[in-house]
């Protein structure tokens, strides 16, 4: 028998620990569904592209050049993240719009065929 710790009898303790396990399992499964959903990945990619474009319009251009443009200078100065952040940078609105349309139509089909994680991987290495 479990010592009295304010949680009640053994049956109540077991019920509480089962409920906690199921709640945690369901939360983890829910997050997995969200991160593996191809539409979620597609809209997240579109959103990040739009956010970075707005950053180029609104923020200090030297900051954006330093952290979002790929260059040999960036690599020499230890900014390897520009390999990824430059993927989301666009020259002007037309560039963003054409890429977003292509991503939307191409990404929907690829996401349905390969799944969300592979869509993301393909986008990042492409």
mmCIF file with all atom_site columns, N, CA and C in Angstrom, residues 7-66:
data_model
loop_
_atom_site.group_PDB
_atom_site.id
_atom_site.type_symbol
_atom_site.label_atom_id
_atom_site.label_alt_id
_atom_site.label_comp_id
_atom_site.label_asym_id
_atom_site.label_entity_id
_atom_site.label_seq_id
_atom_site.pdbx_PDB_ins_code
_atom_site.Cartn_x
_atom_site.Cartn_y
_atom_site.Cartn_z
_atom_site.occupancy
_atom_site.B_iso_or_equiv
_atom_site.pdbx_formal_charge
_atom_site.auth_seq_id
_atom_site.auth_comp_id
_atom_site.auth_asym_id
_atom_site.auth_atom_id
_atom_site.pdbx_PDB_model_num
ATOM 1   N N  . UNK A 1 7  ? -2.870 11.994 -1.960  1.00 0.00 ? 7  UNK A N  1
ATOM 2   C CA . UNK A 1 7  ? -3.407 11.629 -3.264  1.00 0.00 ? 7  UNK A CA 1
ATOM 3   C C  . UNK A 1 7  ? -4.528 10.599 -3.158  1.00 0.00 ? 7  UNK A C  1
ATOM 4   N N  . UNK A 1 8  ? -4.833 10.128 -1.977  1.00 0.00 ? 8  UNK A N  1
ATOM 5   C CA . UNK A 1 8  ? -5.922 9.174  -1.803  1.00 0.00 ? 8  UNK A CA 1
ATOM 6   C C  . UNK A 1 8  ? -5.425 7.751  -1.861  1.00 0.00 ? 8  UNK A C  1
ATOM 7   N N  . UNK A 1 9  ? -6.352 6.836  -2.121  1.00 0.00 ? 9  UNK A N  1
ATOM 8   C CA . UNK A 1 9  ? -6.011 5.417  -2.116  1.00 0.00 ? 9  UNK A CA 1
ATOM 9   C C  . UNK A 1 9  ? -5.248 5.008  -3.379  1.00 0.00 ? 9  UNK A C  1
ATOM 10  N N  . UNK A 1 10 ? -4.834 3.735  -3.380  1.00 0.00 ? 10 UNK A N  1
ATOM 11  C CA . UNK A 1 10 ? -4.023 3.212  -4.477  1.00 0.00 ? 10 UNK A CA 1
ATOM 12  C C  . UNK A 1 10 ? -4.775 3.275  -5.811  1.00 0.00 ? 10 UNK A C  1
ATOM 13  N N  . UNK A 1 11 ? -6.077 2.984  -5.798  1.00 0.00 ? 11 UNK A N  1
ATOM 14  C CA . UNK A 1 11 ? -6.873 3.017  -7.017  1.00 0.00 ? 11 UNK A CA 1
ATOM 15  C C  . UNK A 1 11 ? -6.890 4.425  -7.622  1.00 0.00 ? 11 UNK A C  1
ATOM 16  N N  . UNK A 1 12 ? -7.072 5.417  -6.787  1.00 0.00 ? 12 UNK A N  1
ATOM 17  C CA . UNK A 1 12 ? -7.069 6.806  -7.270  1.00 0.00 ? 12 UNK A CA 1
ATOM 18  C C  . UNK A 1 12 ? -5.700 7.171  -7.835  1.00 0.00 ? 12 UNK A C  1
ATOM 19  N N  . UNK A 1 13 ? -4.635 6.715  -7.174  1.00 0.00 ? 13 UNK A N  1
ATOM 20  C CA . UNK A 1 13 ? -3.282 6.988  -7.655  1.00 0.00 ? 13 UNK A CA 1
ATOM 21  C C  . UNK A 1 13 ? -3.070 6.381  -9.039  1.00 0.00 ? 13 UNK A C  1
ATOM 22  N N  . UNK A 1 14 ? -3.483 5.118  -9.231  1.00 0.00 ? 14 UNK A N  1
ATOM 23  C CA . UNK A 1 14 ? -3.329 4.451  -10.529 1.00 0.00 ? 14 UNK A CA 1
ATOM 24  C C  . UNK A 1 14 ? -4.134 5.166  -11.613 1.00 0.00 ? 14 UNK A C  1
ATOM 25  N N  . UNK A 1 15 ? -5.348 5.565  -11.280 1.00 0.00 ? 15 UNK A N  1
ATOM 26  C CA . UNK A 1 15 ? -6.186 6.260  -12.240 1.00 0.00 ? 15 UNK A CA 1
ATOM 27  C C  . UNK A 1 15 ? -5.546 7.581  -12.672 1.00 0.00 ? 15 UNK A C  1
ATOM 28  N N  . UNK A 1 16 ? -4.969 8.317  -11.679 1.00 0.00 ? 16 UNK A N  1
ATOM 29  C CA . UNK A 1 16 ? -4.335 9.592  -11.991 1.00 0.00 ? 16 UNK A CA 1
ATOM 30  C C  . UNK A 1 16 ? -3.105 9.384  -12.881 1.00 0.00 ? 16 UNK A C  1
ATOM 31  N N  . UNK A 1 17 ? -2.286 8.363  -12.578 1.00 0.00 ? 17 UNK A N  1
ATOM 32  C CA . UNK A 1 17 ? -1.091 8.169  -13.390 1.00 0.00 ? 17 UNK A CA 1
ATOM 33  C C  . UNK A 1 17 ? -1.440 7.673  -14.779 1.00 0.00 ? 17 UNK A C  1
ATOM 34  N N  . UNK A 1 18 ? -2.487 6.868  -14.932 1.00 0.00 ? 18 UNK A N  1
ATOM 35  C CA . UNK A 1 18 ? -2.922 6.453  -16.260 1.00 0.00 ? 18 UNK A CA 1
ATOM 36  C C  . UNK A 1 18 ? -3.410 7.658  -17.062 1.00 0.00 ? 18 UNK A C  1
ATOM 37  N N  . UNK A 1 19 ? -4.199 8.506  -16.432 1.00 0.00 ? 19 UNK A N  1
ATOM 38  C CA . UNK A 1 19 ? -4.726 9.673  -17.134 1.00 0.00 ? 19 UNK A CA 1
ATOM 39  C C  . UNK A 1 19 ? -3.573 10.579 -17.572 1.00 0.00 ? 19 UNK A C  1
ATOM 40  N N  . UNK A 1 20 ? -2.604 10.767 -16.709 1.00 0.00 ? 20 UNK A N  1
ATOM 41  C CA . UNK A 1 20 ? -1.466 11.616 -17.067 1.00 0.00 ? 20 UNK A CA 1
ATOM 42  C C  . UNK A 1 20 ? -0.700 11.030 -18.244 1.00 0.00 ? 20 UNK A C  1
ATOM 43  N N  . UNK A 1 21 ? -0.511 9.712  -18.236 1.00 0.00 ? 21 UNK A N  1
ATOM 44  C CA . UNK A 1 21 ? 0.195  9.068  -19.336 1.00 0.00 ? 21 UNK A CA 1
ATOM 45  C C  . UNK A 1 21 ? -0.563 9.271  -20.642 1.00 0.00 ? 21 UNK A C  1
ATOM 46  N N  . UNK A 1 22 ? -1.876 9.055  -20.616 1.00 0.00 ? 22 UNK A N  1
ATOM 47  C CA . UNK A 1 22 ? -2.669 9.211  -21.834 1.00 0.00 ? 22 UNK A CA 1
ATOM 48  C C  . UNK A 1 22 ? -2.693 10.659 -22.309 1.00 0.00 ? 22 UNK A C  1
ATOM 49  N N  . UNK A 1 23 ? -2.774 11.594 -21.373 1.00 0.00 ? 23 UNK A N  1
ATOM 50  C CA . UNK A 1 23 ? -2.777 13.004 -21.764 1.00 0.00 ? 23 UNK A CA 1
ATOM 51  C C  . UNK A 1 23 ? -1.466 13.363 -22.441 1.00 0.00 ? 23 UNK A C  1
ATOM 52  N N  . UNK A 1 24 ? -0.352 12.915 -21.859 1.00 0.00 ? 24 UNK A N  1
ATOM 53  C CA . UNK A 1 24 ? 0.961  13.200 -22.454 1.00 0.00 ? 24 UNK A CA 1
ATOM 54  C C  . UNK A 1 24 ? 1.092  12.507 -23.801 1.00 0.00 ? 24 UNK A C  1
ATOM 55  N N  . UNK A 1 25 ? 0.650  11.252 -23.906 1.00 0.00 ? 25 UNK A N  1
ATOM 56  C CA . UNK A 1 25 ? 0.720  10.526 -25.175 1.00 0.00 ? 25 UNK A CA 1
ATOM 57  C C  . UNK A 1 25 ? -0.092 11.233 -26.243 1.00 0.00 ? 25 UNK A C  1
ATOM 58  N N  . UNK A 1 26 ? -1.286 11.650 -25.891 1.00 0.00 ? 26 UNK A N  1
ATOM 59  C CA . UNK A 1 26 ? -2.131 12.329 -26.864 1.00 0.00 ? 26 UNK A CA 1
ATOM 60  C C  . UNK A 1 26 ? -1.535 13.647 -27.291 1.00 0.00 ? 26 UNK A C  1
ATOM 61  N N  . UNK A 1 27 ? -0.922 14.382 -26.370 1.00 0.00 ? 27 UNK A N  1
ATOM 62  C CA . UNK A 1 27 ? -0.279 15.647 -26.736 1.00 0.00 ? 27 UNK A CA 1
ATOM 63  C C  . UNK A 1 27 ? 0.873  15.387 -27.691 1.00 0.00 ? 27 UNK A C  1
ATOM 64  N N  . UNK A 1 28 ? 1.679  14.376 -27.393 1.00 0.00 ? 28 UNK A N  1
ATOM 65  C CA . UNK A 1 28 ? 2.810  14.069 -28.265 1.00 0.00 ? 28 UNK A CA 1
ATOM 66  C C  . UNK A 1 28 ? 2.314  13.611 -29.628 1.00 0.00 ? 28 UNK A C  1
ATOM 67  N N  . UNK A 1 29 ? 1.288  12.802 -29.660 1.00 0.00 ? 29 UNK A N  1
ATOM 68  C CA . UNK A 1 29 ? 0.750  12.340 -30.932 1.00 0.00 ? 29 UNK A CA 1
ATOM 69  C C  . UNK A 1 29 ? 0.170  13.511 -31.711 1.00 0.00 ? 29 UNK A C  1
ATOM 70  N N  . UNK A 1 30 ? -0.506 14.420 -31.013 1.00 0.00 ? 30 UNK A N  1
ATOM 71  C CA . UNK A 1 30 ? -1.055 15.602 -31.665 1.00 0.00 ? 30 UNK A CA 1
ATOM 72  C C  . UNK A 1 30 ? 0.041  16.447 -32.294 1.00 0.00 ? 30 UNK A C  1
ATOM 73  N N  . UNK A 1 31 ? 1.168  16.623 -31.597 1.00 0.00 ? 31 UNK A N  1
ATOM 74  C CA . UNK A 1 31 ? 2.286  17.389 -32.146 1.00 0.00 ? 31 UNK A CA 1
ATOM 75  C C  . UNK A 1 31 ? 2.878  16.657 -33.343 1.00 0.00 ? 31 UNK A C  1
ATOM 76  N N  . UNK A 1 32 ? 2.948  15.349 -33.269 1.00 0.00 ? 32 UNK A N  1
ATOM 77  C CA . UNK A 1 32 ? 3.472  14.563 -34.393 1.00 0.00 ? 32 UNK A CA 1
ATOM 78  C C  . UNK A 1 32 ? 2.569  14.738 -35.612 1.00 0.00 ? 32 UNK A C  1
ATOM 79  N N  . UNK A 1 33 ? 1.255  14.697 -35.386 1.00 0.00 ? 33 UNK A N  1
ATOM 80  C CA . UNK A 1 33 ? 0.335  14.904 -36.501 1.00 0.00 ? 33 UNK A CA 1
ATOM 81  C C  . UNK A 1 33 ? 0.555  16.272 -37.123 1.00 0.00 ? 33 UNK A C  1
ATOM 82  N N  . UNK A 1 34 ? 0.750  17.269 -36.283 1.00 0.00 ? 34 UNK A N  1
ATOM 83  C CA . UNK A 1 34 ? 0.932  18.631 -36.766 1.00 0.00 ? 34 UNK A CA 1
ATOM 84  C C  . UNK A 1 34 ? 2.213  18.763 -37.578 1.00 0.00 ? 34 UNK A C  1
ATOM 85  N N  . UNK A 1 35 ? 3.306  18.219 -37.080 1.00 0.00 ? 35 UNK A N  1
ATOM 86  C CA . UNK A 1 35 ? 4.592  18.368 -37.766 1.00 0.00 ? 35 UNK A CA 1
ATOM 87  C C  . UNK A 1 35 ? 4.739  17.445 -38.965 1.00 0.00 ? 35 UNK A C  1
ATOM 88  N N  . UNK A 1 36 ? 3.911  16.428 -39.082 1.00 0.00 ? 36 UNK A N  1
ATOM 89  C CA . UNK A 1 36 ? 3.985  15.519 -40.229 1.00 0.00 ? 36 UNK A CA 1
ATOM 90  C C  . UNK A 1 36 ? 2.920  15.825 -41.279 1.00 0.00 ? 36 UNK A C  1
ATOM 91  N N  . UNK A 1 37 ? 2.048  16.751 -40.995 1.00 0.00 ? 37 UNK A N  1
ATOM 92  C CA . UNK A 1 37 ? 0.992  17.122 -41.926 1.00 0.00 ? 37 UNK A CA 1
ATOM 93  C C  . UNK A 1 37 ? 1.602  17.947 -43.063 1.00 0.00 ? 37 UNK A C  1
ATOM 94  N N  . UNK A 1 38 ? 1.499  17.493 -44.307 1.00 0.00 ? 38 UNK A N  1
ATOM 95  C CA . UNK A 1 38 ? 2.125  18.219 -45.410 1.00 0.00 ? 38 UNK A CA 1
ATOM 96  C C  . UNK A 1 38 ? 1.584  19.639 -45.587 1.00 0.00 ? 38 UNK A C  1
ATOM 97  N N  . UNK A 1 39 ? 0.294  19.843 -45.307 1.00 0.00 ? 39 UNK A N  1
ATOM 98  C CA . UNK A 1 39 ? -0.261 21.195 -45.431 1.00 0.00 ? 39 UNK A CA 1
ATOM 99  C C  . UNK A 1 39 ? 0.327  22.132 -44.389 1.00 0.00 ? 39 UNK A C  1
ATOM 100 N N  . UNK A 1 40 ? 0.542  21.622 -43.176 1.00 0.00 ? 40 UNK A N  1
ATOM 101 C CA . UNK A 1 40 ? 1.156  22.439 -42.122 1.00 0.00 ? 40 UNK A CA 1
ATOM 102 C C  . UNK A 1 40 ? 2.562  22.854 -42.526 1.00 0.00 ? 40 UNK A C  1
ATOM 103 N N  . UNK A 1 41 ? 3.318  21.904 -43.052 1.00 0.00 ? 41 UNK A N  1
ATOM 104 C CA . UNK A 1 41 ? 4.692  22.193 -43.498 1.00 0.00 ? 41 UNK A CA 1
ATOM 105 C C  . UNK A 1 41 ? 4.663  23.204 -44.642 1.00 0.00 ? 41 UNK A C  1
ATOM 106 N N  . UNK A 1 42 ? 3.771  22.999 -45.596 1.00 0.00 ? 42 UNK A N  1
ATOM 107 C CA . UNK A 1 42 ? 3.674  23.893 -46.749 1.00 0.00 ? 42 UNK A CA 1
ATOM 108 C C  . UNK A 1 42 ? 3.353  25.321 -46.306 1.00 0.00 ? 42 UNK A C  1
ATOM 109 N N  . UNK A 1 43 ? 2.335  25.483 -45.465 1.00 0.00 ? 43 UNK A N  1
ATOM 110 C CA . UNK A 1 43 ? 1.960  26.829 -45.025 1.00 0.00 ? 43 UNK A CA 1
ATOM 111 C C  . UNK A 1 43 ? 3.022  27.454 -44.130 1.00 0.00 ? 43 UNK A C  1
ATOM 112 N N  . UNK A 1 44 ? 3.742  26.636 -43.367 1.00 0.00 ? 44 UNK A N  1
ATOM 113 C CA . UNK A 1 44 ? 4.846  27.165 -42.561 1.00 0.00 ? 44 UNK A CA 1
ATOM 114 C C  . UNK A 1 44 ? 5.959  27.691 -43.472 1.00 0.00 ? 44 UNK A C  1
ATOM 115 N N  . UNK A 1 45 ? 6.287  26.945 -44.522 1.00 0.00 ? 45 UNK A N  1
ATOM 116 C CA . UNK A 1 45 ? 7.313  27.409 -45.466 1.00 0.00 ? 45 UNK A CA 1
ATOM 117 C C  . UNK A 1 45 ? 6.891  28.710 -46.146 1.00 0.00 ? 45 UNK A C  1
ATOM 118 N N  . UNK A 1 46 ? 5.642  28.775 -46.566 1.00 0.00 ? 46 UNK A N  1
ATOM 119 C CA . UNK A 1 46 ? 5.147  30.005 -47.183 1.00 0.00 ? 46 UNK A CA 1
ATOM 120 C C  . UNK A 1 46 ? 5.203  31.167 -46.188 1.00 0.00 ? 46 UNK A C  1
ATOM 121 N N  . UNK A 1 47 ? 4.832  30.905 -44.944 1.00 0.00 ? 47 UNK A N  1
ATOM 122 C CA . UNK A 1 47 ? 4.865  31.941 -43.917 1.00 0.00 ? 47 UNK A CA 1
ATOM 123 C C  . UNK A 1 47 ? 6.272  32.427 -43.612 1.00 0.00 ? 47 UNK A C  1
ATOM 124 N N  . UNK A 1 48 ? 7.213  31.508 -43.524 1.00 0.00 ? 48 UNK A N  1
ATOM 125 C CA . UNK A 1 48 ? 8.611  31.906 -43.266 1.00 0.00 ? 48 UNK A CA 1
ATOM 126 C C  . UNK A 1 48 ? 9.143  32.727 -44.435 1.00 0.00 ? 48 UNK A C  1
ATOM 127 N N  . UNK A 1 49 ? 8.831  32.321 -45.662 1.00 0.00 ? 49 UNK A N  1
ATOM 128 C CA . UNK A 1 49 ? 9.253  33.107 -46.822 1.00 0.00 ? 49 UNK A CA 1
ATOM 129 C C  . UNK A 1 49 ? 8.697  34.527 -46.748 1.00 0.00 ? 49 UNK A C  1
ATOM 130 N N  . UNK A 1 50 ? 7.418  34.655 -46.421 1.00 0.00 ? 50 UNK A N  1
ATOM 131 C CA . UNK A 1 50 ? 6.796  35.981 -46.324 1.00 0.00 ? 50 UNK A CA 1
ATOM 132 C C  . UNK A 1 50 ? 7.413  36.790 -45.187 1.00 0.00 ? 50 UNK A C  1
ATOM 133 N N  . UNK A 1 51 ? 7.670  36.151 -44.054 1.00 0.00 ? 51 UNK A N  1
ATOM 134 C CA . UNK A 1 51 ? 8.248  36.857 -42.903 1.00 0.00 ? 51 UNK A CA 1
ATOM 135 C C  . UNK A 1 51 ? 9.658  37.360 -43.210 1.00 0.00 ? 51 UNK A C  1
ATOM 136 N N  . UNK A 1 52 ? 10.462 36.529 -43.874 1.00 0.00 ? 52 UNK A N  1
ATOM 137 C CA . UNK A 1 52 ? 11.826 36.959 -44.220 1.00 0.00 ? 52 UNK A CA 1
ATOM 138 C C  . UNK A 1 52 ? 11.769 38.087 -45.247 1.00 0.00 ? 52 UNK A C  1
ATOM 139 N N  . UNK A 1 53 ? 10.852 38.007 -46.199 1.00 0.00 ? 53 UNK A N  1
ATOM 140 C CA . UNK A 1 53 ? 10.704 39.090 -47.166 1.00 0.00 ? 53 UNK A CA 1
ATOM 141 C C  . UNK A 1 53 ? 10.346 40.395 -46.442 1.00 0.00 ? 53 UNK A C  1
ATOM 142 N N  . UNK A 1 54 ? 9.430  40.322 -45.487 1.00 0.00 ? 54 UNK A N  1
ATOM 143 C CA . UNK A 1 54 ? 9.063  41.520 -44.723 1.00 0.00 ? 54 UNK A CA 1
ATOM 144 C C  . UNK A 1 54 ? 10.261 42.024 -43.914 1.00 0.00 ? 54 UNK A C  1
ATOM 145 N N  . UNK A 1 55 ? 11.086 41.102 -43.431 1.00 0.00 ? 55 UNK A N  1
ATOM 146 C CA . UNK A 1 55 ? 12.306 41.506 -42.737 1.00 0.00 ? 55 UNK A CA 1
ATOM 147 C C  . UNK A 1 55 ? 13.232 42.297 -43.644 1.00 0.00 ? 55 UNK A C  1
ATOM 148 N N  . UNK A 1 56 ? 13.361 41.847 -44.891 1.00 0.00 ? 56 UNK A N  1
ATOM 149 C CA . UNK A 1 56 ? 14.196 42.582 -45.853 1.00 0.00 ? 56 UNK A CA 1
ATOM 150 C C  . UNK A 1 56 ? 13.648 43.989 -46.095 1.00 0.00 ? 56 UNK A C  1
ATOM 151 N N  . UNK A 1 57 ? 12.327 44.132 -46.026 1.00 0.00 ? 57 UNK A N  1
ATOM 152 C CA . UNK A 1 57 ? 11.708 45.438 -46.268 1.00 0.00 ? 57 UNK A CA 1
ATOM 153 C C  . UNK A 1 57 ? 11.805 46.354 -45.042 1.00 0.00 ? 57 UNK A C  1
ATOM 154 N N  . UNK A 1 58 ? 11.719 45.782 -43.854 1.00 0.00 ? 58 UNK A N  1
ATOM 155 C CA . UNK A 1 58 ? 11.551 46.594 -42.646 1.00 0.00 ? 58 UNK A CA 1
ATOM 156 C C  . UNK A 1 58 ? 12.806 46.723 -41.780 1.00 0.00 ? 58 UNK A C  1
ATOM 157 N N  . UNK A 1 59 ? 13.671 45.745 -41.807 1.00 0.00 ? 59 UNK A N  1
ATOM 158 C CA . UNK A 1 59 ? 14.821 45.749 -40.897 1.00 0.00 ? 59 UNK A CA 1
ATOM 159 C C  . UNK A 1 59 ? 16.044 46.389 -41.555 1.00 0.00 ? 59 UNK A C  1
ATOM 160 N N  . UNK A 1 60 ? 17.046 46.579 -40.753 1.00 0.00 ? 60 UNK A N  1
ATOM 161 C CA . UNK A 1 60 ? 18.319 47.126 -41.203 1.00 0.00 ? 60 UNK A CA 1
ATOM 162 C C  . UNK A 1 60 ? 18.917 46.200 -42.263 1.00 0.00 ? 60 UNK A C  1
ATOM 163 N N  . UNK A 1 61 ? 19.220 46.739 -43.435 1.00 0.00 ? 61 UNK A N  1
ATOM 164 C CA . UNK A 1 61 ? 19.707 45.898 -44.532 1.00 0.00 ? 61 UNK A CA 1
ATOM 165 C C  . UNK A 1 61 ? 21.050 45.246 -44.207 1.00 0.00 ? 61 UNK A C  1
ATOM 166 N N  . UNK A 1 62 ? 21.889 45.897 -43.411 1.00 0.00 ? 62 UNK A N  1
ATOM 167 C CA . UNK A 1 62 ? 23.172 45.268 -43.074 1.00 0.00 ? 62 UNK A CA 1
ATOM 168 C C  . UNK A 1 62 ? 22.946 44.038 -42.185 1.00 0.00 ? 62 UNK A C  1
ATOM 169 N N  . UNK A 1 63 ? 21.951 44.084 -41.306 1.00 0.00 ? 63 UNK A N  1
ATOM 170 C CA . UNK A 1 63 ? 21.604 42.907 -40.490 1.00 0.00 ? 63 UNK A CA 1
ATOM 171 C C  . UNK A 1 63 ? 21.141 41.769 -41.393 1.00 0.00 ? 63 UNK A C  1
ATOM 172 N N  . UNK A 1 64 ? 20.244 42.084 -42.317 1.00 0.00 ? 64 UNK A N  1
ATOM 173 C CA . UNK A 1 64 ? 19.713 41.056 -43.205 1.00 0.00 ? 64 UNK A CA 1
ATOM 174 C C  . UNK A 1 64 ? 20.813 40.491 -44.105 1.00 0.00 ? 64 UNK A C  1
ATOM 175 N N  . UNK A 1 65 ? 21.681 41.332 -44.619 1.00 0.00 ? 65 UNK A N  1
ATOM 176 C CA . UNK A 1 65 ? 22.791 40.857 -45.445 1.00 0.00 ? 65 UNK A CA 1
ATOM 177 C C  . UNK A 1 65 ? 23.715 39.943 -44.648 1.00 0.00 ? 65 UNK A C  1
ATOM 178 N N  . UNK A 1 66 ? 23.974 40.316 -43.409 1.00 0.00 ? 66 UNK A N  1
ATOM 179 C CA . UNK A 1 66 ? 24.876 39.542 -42.563 1.00 0.00 ? 66 UNK A CA 1
ATOM 180 C C  . UNK A 1 66 ? 24.288 38.171 -42.220 1.00 0.00 ? 66 UNK A C  1
#
